[in-house]
GROMACS .gro file of C-alpha atoms in nm:
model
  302
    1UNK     CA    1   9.328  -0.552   4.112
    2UNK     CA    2   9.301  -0.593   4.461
    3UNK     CA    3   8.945  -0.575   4.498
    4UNK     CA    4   8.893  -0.859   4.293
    5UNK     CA    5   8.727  -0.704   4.037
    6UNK     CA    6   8.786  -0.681   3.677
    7UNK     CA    7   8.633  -0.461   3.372
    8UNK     CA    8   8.467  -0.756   3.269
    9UNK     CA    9   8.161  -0.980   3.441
   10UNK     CA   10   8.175  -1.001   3.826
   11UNK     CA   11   8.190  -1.345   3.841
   12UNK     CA   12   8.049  -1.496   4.242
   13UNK     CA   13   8.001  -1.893   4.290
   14UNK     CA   14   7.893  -1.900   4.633
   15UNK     CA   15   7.711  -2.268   4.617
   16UNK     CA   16   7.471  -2.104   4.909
   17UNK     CA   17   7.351  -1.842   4.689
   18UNK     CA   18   7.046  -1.956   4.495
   19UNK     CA   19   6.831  -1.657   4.493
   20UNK     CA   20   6.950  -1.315   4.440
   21UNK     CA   21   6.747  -0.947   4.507
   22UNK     CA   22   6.930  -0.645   4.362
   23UNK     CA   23   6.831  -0.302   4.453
   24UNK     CA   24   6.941  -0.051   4.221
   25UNK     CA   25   6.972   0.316   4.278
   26UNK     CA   26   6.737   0.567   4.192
   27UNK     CA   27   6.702   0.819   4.473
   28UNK     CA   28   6.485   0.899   4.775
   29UNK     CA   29   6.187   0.832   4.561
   30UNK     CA   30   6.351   0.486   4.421
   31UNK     CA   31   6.435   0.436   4.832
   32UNK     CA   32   6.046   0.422   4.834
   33UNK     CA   33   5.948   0.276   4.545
   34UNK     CA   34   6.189  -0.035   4.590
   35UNK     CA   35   6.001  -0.050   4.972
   36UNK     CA   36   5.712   0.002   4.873
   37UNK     CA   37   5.698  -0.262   4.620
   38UNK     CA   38   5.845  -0.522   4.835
   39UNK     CA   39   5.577  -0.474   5.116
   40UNK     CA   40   5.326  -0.541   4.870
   41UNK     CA   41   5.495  -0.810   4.708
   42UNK     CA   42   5.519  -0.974   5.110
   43UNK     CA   43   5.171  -0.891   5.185
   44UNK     CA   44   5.052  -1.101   4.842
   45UNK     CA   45   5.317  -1.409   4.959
   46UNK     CA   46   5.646  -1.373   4.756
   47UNK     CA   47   5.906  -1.246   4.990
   48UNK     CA   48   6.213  -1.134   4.813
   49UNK     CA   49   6.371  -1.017   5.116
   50UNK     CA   50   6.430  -1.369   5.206
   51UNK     CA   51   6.718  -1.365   4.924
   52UNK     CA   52   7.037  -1.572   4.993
   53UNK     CA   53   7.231  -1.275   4.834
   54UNK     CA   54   7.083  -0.941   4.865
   55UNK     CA   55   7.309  -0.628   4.611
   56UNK     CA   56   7.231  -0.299   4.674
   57UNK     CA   57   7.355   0.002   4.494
   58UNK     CA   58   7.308   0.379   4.547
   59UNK     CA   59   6.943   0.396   4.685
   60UNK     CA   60   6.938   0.037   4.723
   61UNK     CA   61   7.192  -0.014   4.927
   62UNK     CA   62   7.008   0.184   5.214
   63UNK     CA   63   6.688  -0.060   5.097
   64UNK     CA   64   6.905  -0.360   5.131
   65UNK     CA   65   7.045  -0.251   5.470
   66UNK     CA   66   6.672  -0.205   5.578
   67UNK     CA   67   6.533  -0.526   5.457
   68UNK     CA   68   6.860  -0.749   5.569
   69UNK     CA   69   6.762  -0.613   5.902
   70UNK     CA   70   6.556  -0.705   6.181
   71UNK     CA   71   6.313  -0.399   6.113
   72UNK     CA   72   5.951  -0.548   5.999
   73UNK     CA   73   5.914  -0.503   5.641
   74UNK     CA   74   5.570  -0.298   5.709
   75UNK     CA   75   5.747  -0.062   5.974
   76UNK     CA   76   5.969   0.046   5.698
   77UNK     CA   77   5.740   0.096   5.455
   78UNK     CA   78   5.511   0.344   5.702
   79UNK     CA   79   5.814   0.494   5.733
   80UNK     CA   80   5.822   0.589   5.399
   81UNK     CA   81   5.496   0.733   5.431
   82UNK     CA   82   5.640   1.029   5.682
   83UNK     CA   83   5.665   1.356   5.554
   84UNK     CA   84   5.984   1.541   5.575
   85UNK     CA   85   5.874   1.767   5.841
   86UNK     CA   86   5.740   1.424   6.024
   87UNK     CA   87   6.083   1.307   5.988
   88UNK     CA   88   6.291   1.608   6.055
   89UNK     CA   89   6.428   1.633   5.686
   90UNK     CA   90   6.555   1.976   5.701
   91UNK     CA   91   6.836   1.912   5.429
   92UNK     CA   92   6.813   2.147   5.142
   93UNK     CA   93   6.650   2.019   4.864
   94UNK     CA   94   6.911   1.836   4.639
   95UNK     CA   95   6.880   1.776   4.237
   96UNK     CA   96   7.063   1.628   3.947
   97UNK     CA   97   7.007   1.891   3.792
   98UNK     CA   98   7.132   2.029   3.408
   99UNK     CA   99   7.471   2.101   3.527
  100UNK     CA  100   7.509   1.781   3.705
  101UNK     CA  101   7.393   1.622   3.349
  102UNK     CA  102   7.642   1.831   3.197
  103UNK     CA  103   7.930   1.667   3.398
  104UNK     CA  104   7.807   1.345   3.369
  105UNK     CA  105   7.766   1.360   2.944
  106UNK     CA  106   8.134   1.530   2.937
  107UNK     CA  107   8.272   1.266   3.185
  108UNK     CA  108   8.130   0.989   2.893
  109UNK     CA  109   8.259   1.123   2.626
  110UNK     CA  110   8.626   1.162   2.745
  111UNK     CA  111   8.594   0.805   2.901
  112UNK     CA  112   8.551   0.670   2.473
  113UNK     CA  113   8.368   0.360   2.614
  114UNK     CA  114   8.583   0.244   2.937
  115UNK     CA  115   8.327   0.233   3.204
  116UNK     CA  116   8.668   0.279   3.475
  117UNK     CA  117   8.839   0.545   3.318
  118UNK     CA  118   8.425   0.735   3.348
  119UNK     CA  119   8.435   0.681   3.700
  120UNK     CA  120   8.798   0.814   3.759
  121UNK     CA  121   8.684   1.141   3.515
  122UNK     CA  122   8.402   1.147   3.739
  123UNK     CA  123   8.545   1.079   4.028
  124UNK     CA  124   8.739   1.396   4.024
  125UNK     CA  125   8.543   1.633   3.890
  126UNK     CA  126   8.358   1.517   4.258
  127UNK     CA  127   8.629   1.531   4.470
  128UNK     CA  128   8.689   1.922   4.334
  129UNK     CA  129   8.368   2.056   4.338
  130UNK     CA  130   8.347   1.913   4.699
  131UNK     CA  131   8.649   2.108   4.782
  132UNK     CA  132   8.518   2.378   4.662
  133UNK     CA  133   8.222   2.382   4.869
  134UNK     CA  134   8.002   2.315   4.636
  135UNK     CA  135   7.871   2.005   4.749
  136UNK     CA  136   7.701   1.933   5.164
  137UNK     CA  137   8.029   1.841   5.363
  138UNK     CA  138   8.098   1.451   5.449
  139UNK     CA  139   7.935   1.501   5.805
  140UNK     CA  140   7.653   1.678   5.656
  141UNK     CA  141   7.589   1.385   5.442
  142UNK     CA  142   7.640   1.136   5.733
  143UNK     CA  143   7.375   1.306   5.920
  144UNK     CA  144   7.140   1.312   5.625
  145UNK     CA  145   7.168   0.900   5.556
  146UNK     CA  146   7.209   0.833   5.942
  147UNK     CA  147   6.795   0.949   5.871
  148UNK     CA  148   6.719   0.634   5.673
  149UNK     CA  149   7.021   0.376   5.851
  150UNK     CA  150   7.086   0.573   6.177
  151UNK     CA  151   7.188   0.240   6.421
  152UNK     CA  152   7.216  -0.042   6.183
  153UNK     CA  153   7.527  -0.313   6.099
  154UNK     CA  154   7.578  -0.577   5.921
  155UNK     CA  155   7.387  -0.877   6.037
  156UNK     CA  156   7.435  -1.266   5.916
  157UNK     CA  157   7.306  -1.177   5.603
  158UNK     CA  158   7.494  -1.181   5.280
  159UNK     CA  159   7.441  -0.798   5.148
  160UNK     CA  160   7.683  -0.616   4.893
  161UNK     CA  161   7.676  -0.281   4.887
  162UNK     CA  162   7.871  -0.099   4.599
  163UNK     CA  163   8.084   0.190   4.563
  164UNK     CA  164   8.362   0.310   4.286
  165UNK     CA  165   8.690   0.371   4.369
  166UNK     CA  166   8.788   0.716   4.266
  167UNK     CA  167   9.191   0.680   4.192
  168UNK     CA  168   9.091   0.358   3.973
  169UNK     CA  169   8.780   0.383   3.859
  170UNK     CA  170   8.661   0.032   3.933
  171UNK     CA  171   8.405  -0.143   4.126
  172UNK     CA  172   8.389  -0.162   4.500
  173UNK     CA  173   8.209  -0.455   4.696
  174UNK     CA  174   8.183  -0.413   5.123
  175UNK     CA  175   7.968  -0.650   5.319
  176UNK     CA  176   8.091  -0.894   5.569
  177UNK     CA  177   8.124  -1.151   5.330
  178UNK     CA  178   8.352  -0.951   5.066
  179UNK     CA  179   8.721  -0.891   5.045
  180UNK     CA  180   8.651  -0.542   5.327
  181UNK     CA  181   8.433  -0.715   5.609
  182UNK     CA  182   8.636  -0.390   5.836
  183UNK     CA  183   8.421  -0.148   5.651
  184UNK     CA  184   8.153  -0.042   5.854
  185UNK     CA  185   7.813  -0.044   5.705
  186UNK     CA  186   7.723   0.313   5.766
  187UNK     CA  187   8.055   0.384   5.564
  188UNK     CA  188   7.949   0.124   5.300
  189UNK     CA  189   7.633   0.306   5.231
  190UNK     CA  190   7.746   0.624   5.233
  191UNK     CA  191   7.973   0.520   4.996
  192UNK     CA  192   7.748   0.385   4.739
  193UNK     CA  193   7.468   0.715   4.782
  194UNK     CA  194   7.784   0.954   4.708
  195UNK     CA  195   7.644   1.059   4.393
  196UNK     CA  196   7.911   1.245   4.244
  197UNK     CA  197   7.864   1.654   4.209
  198UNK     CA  198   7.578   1.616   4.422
  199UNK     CA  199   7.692   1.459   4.739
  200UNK     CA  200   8.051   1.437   4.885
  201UNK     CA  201   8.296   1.180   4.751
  202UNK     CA  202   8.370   0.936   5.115
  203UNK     CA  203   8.701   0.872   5.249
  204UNK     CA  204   8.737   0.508   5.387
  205UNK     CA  205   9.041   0.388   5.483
  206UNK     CA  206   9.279   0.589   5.317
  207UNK     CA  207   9.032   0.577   4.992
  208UNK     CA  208   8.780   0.783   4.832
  209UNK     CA  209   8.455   0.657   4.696
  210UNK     CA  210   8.161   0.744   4.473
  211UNK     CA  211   7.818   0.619   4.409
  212UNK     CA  212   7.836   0.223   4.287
  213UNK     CA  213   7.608   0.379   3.964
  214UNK     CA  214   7.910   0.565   3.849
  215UNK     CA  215   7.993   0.138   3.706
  216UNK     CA  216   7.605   0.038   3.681
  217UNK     CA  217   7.251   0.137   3.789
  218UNK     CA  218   7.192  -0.203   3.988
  219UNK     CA  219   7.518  -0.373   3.947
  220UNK     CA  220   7.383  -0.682   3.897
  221UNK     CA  221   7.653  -0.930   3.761
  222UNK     CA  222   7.748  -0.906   4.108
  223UNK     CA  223   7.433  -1.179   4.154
  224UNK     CA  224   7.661  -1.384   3.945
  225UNK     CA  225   7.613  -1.740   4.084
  226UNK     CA  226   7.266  -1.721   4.186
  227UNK     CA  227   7.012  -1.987   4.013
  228UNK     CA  228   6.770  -1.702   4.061
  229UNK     CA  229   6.771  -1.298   4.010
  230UNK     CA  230   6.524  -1.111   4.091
  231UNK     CA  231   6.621  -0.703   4.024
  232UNK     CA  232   6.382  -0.363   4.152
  233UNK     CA  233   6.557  -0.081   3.961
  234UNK     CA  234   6.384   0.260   3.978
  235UNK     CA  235   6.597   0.342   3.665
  236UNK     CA  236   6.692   0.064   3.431
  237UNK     CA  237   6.932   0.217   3.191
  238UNK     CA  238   7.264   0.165   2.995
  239UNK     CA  239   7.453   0.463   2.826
  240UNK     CA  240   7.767   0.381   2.668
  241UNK     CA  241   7.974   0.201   2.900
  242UNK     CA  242   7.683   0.183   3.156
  243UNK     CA  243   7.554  -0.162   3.129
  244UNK     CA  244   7.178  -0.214   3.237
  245UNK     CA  245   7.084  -0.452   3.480
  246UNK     CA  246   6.870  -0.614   3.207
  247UNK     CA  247   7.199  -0.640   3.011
  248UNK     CA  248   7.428  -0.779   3.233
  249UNK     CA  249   7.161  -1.052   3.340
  250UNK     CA  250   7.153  -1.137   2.972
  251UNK     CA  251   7.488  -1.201   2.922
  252UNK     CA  252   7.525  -1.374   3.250
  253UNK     CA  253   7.221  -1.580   3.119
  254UNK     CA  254   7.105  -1.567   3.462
  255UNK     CA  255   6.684  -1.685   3.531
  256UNK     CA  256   6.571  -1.353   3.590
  257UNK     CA  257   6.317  -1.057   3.625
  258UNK     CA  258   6.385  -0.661   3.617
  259UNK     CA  259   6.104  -0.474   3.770
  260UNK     CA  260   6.104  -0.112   3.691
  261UNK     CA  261   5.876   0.213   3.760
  262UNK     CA  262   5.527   0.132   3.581
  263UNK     CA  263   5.324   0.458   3.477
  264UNK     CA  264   5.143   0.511   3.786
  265UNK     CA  265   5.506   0.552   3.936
  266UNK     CA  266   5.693   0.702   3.741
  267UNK     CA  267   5.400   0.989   3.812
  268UNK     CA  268   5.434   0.954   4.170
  269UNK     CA  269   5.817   0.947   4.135
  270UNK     CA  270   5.791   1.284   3.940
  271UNK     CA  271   6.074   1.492   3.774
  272UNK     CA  272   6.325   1.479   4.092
  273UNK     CA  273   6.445   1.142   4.259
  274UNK     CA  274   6.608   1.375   4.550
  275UNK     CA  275   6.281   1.559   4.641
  276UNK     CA  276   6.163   1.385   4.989
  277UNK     CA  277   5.849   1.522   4.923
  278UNK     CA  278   5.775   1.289   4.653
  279UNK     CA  279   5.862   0.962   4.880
  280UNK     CA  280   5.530   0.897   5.017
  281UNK     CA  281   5.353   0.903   4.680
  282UNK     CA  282   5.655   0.687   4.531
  283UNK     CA  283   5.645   0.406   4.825
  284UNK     CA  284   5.233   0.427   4.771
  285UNK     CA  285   5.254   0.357   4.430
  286UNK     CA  286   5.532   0.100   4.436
  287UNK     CA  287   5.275  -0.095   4.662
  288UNK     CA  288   4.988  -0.064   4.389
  289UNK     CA  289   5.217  -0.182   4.145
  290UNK     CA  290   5.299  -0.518   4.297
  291UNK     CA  291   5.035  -0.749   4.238
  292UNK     CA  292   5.072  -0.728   3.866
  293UNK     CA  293   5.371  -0.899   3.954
  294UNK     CA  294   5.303  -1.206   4.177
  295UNK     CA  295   5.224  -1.460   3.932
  296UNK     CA  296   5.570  -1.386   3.756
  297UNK     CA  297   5.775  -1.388   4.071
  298UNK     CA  298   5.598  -1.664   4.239
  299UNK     CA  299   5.655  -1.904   3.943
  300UNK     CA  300   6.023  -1.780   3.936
  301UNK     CA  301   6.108  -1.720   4.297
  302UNK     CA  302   5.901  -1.973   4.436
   0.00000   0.00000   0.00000
């Protein structure tokens, strides 16, 4: 268990860490959604980006690199306003498609309920489809998230960013305050974004990694600690051994809030969380979503 991780809750008592923000995944469109909703949260006076602790998974963990760094909240929320062909997205269009779903429902099944053996089932049925070409290559993918992080490290800032280790299944923290501070960040987040089937698995140090949702949508135990969680999550769900981030704050019984999609984004957001073209509708309407709530988050957050 050298990671420090265990099947169970994540367990984190960092004294310093009184307020937590956890990003879950949810795609390009969640990318914008999550931005979108913090720069209107900012603009009305609750900033969650000031966060002791910030957890990013998937999607998020390109949000939480963003926010944690010294890019103005606003600037990366116009950004998310670009068009592809304004930001030289010429990637092919990428979906999780039926097959994908396929994978994923067989992968559950065989796992009977252990959410480690699911990601080493997964895990594999990644690395060979990669192999097979069937997947962009790694420095393909590197190019495409070098797009959203291109430049950035790790600053000061206490960020997680999650991944799942594909020989044992479990759960993955880097950040320069976890047990792999000699993990780079672009290799952190490329890590976590690996969706598996879709995206290349990433090597790292003699390792291969998955997307951090393979364990949870937001990961959020890993706030564990916090007096304070505050979670955006594009897609809120548990199936089977999946736990929601709604779930594991529960049990963690945790102070907390779990923001996800209202109707007017889920529209924007549309059938395909990969489709680029849907980010500046899903970053618009992640804005008009926030003031409903403020009052919530301000009496909670402070």
């Amino acid at each position: 268990m050298g990671n420090g991780f265990s099947r169970g809750t994540v367990r984190h008592t960092d004294p310093v860490t009184k307020r937590a923000l956890v990003l879950g995944g949810g795609g390009i469109t969640g990318i914008a959604w999550e931005t979108g909703l913090l720069a209107g949260l900012a603009e009305a006076g609750v900033d969650l980006t000031t966060a002791d602790r910030v957890v990013g998974t998937s999607a998020g963990s390109i949000v939480g690199a963003q926010v944690t760094s010294a890019i103005p909240l606003e600037e990366l929320y116009r950004r998310q306003l670009l068009t592809p062909a304004e930001l030289g997205d010429t990637a092919p269009l990428a979906s999780i498609g039926p097959a994908v779903a396929a994978r994923f429902a067989v992968a559950l099944l065989r796992a009977r309920g252990d959410v480690e053996r699911f990601g080493r089932i997964l895990g594999r049925q990644a690395v060979a489809l990669t192999a097979k070409g069937r997947t962009p290559t790694v420095a393909e993918r590197y190019e495409q998230v070098a797009q959203r992080i291109g430049g950035l490290e790790w600053t000061d800032r206490d960020l997680v960013v999650t991944a799942v280790d594909v020989e044992t299944g479990r759960l993955v923290a880097f950040g320069p305050r976890g047990p792999h501070p000699e993990v780079s960040l672009e290799d952190a987040v490329n890590a976590s974004c690996a969706v598996p089937c879709v995206y290349p698995p990433i090597p790292i140090g003699g390792r291969t990694y998955v997307d951090g949702g393979a364990r949870s949508g937001a990961n959020a135990d890993l706030a564990a600690g916090a007096d304070t969680v505050v979670v955006l999550s594009p897609l809120d769900r548990g199936i089977g051994p999946i736990r929601s981030a709604t779930r594991q704050l529960e049990e963690l019984g945790v102070p907390h809030v779990v923001i996800t999609p209202d109707a007017g984004s889920r529209a924007a957001i549309g059938k395909n969380v990969l489709d680029p073209a849907a980010r500046p509708p899903s970053a618009r309407a992640g804005r008009a979503q926030a003031p409903a709530h403020v009052e919530q988050l301000r009496a909670l957050w402070g």
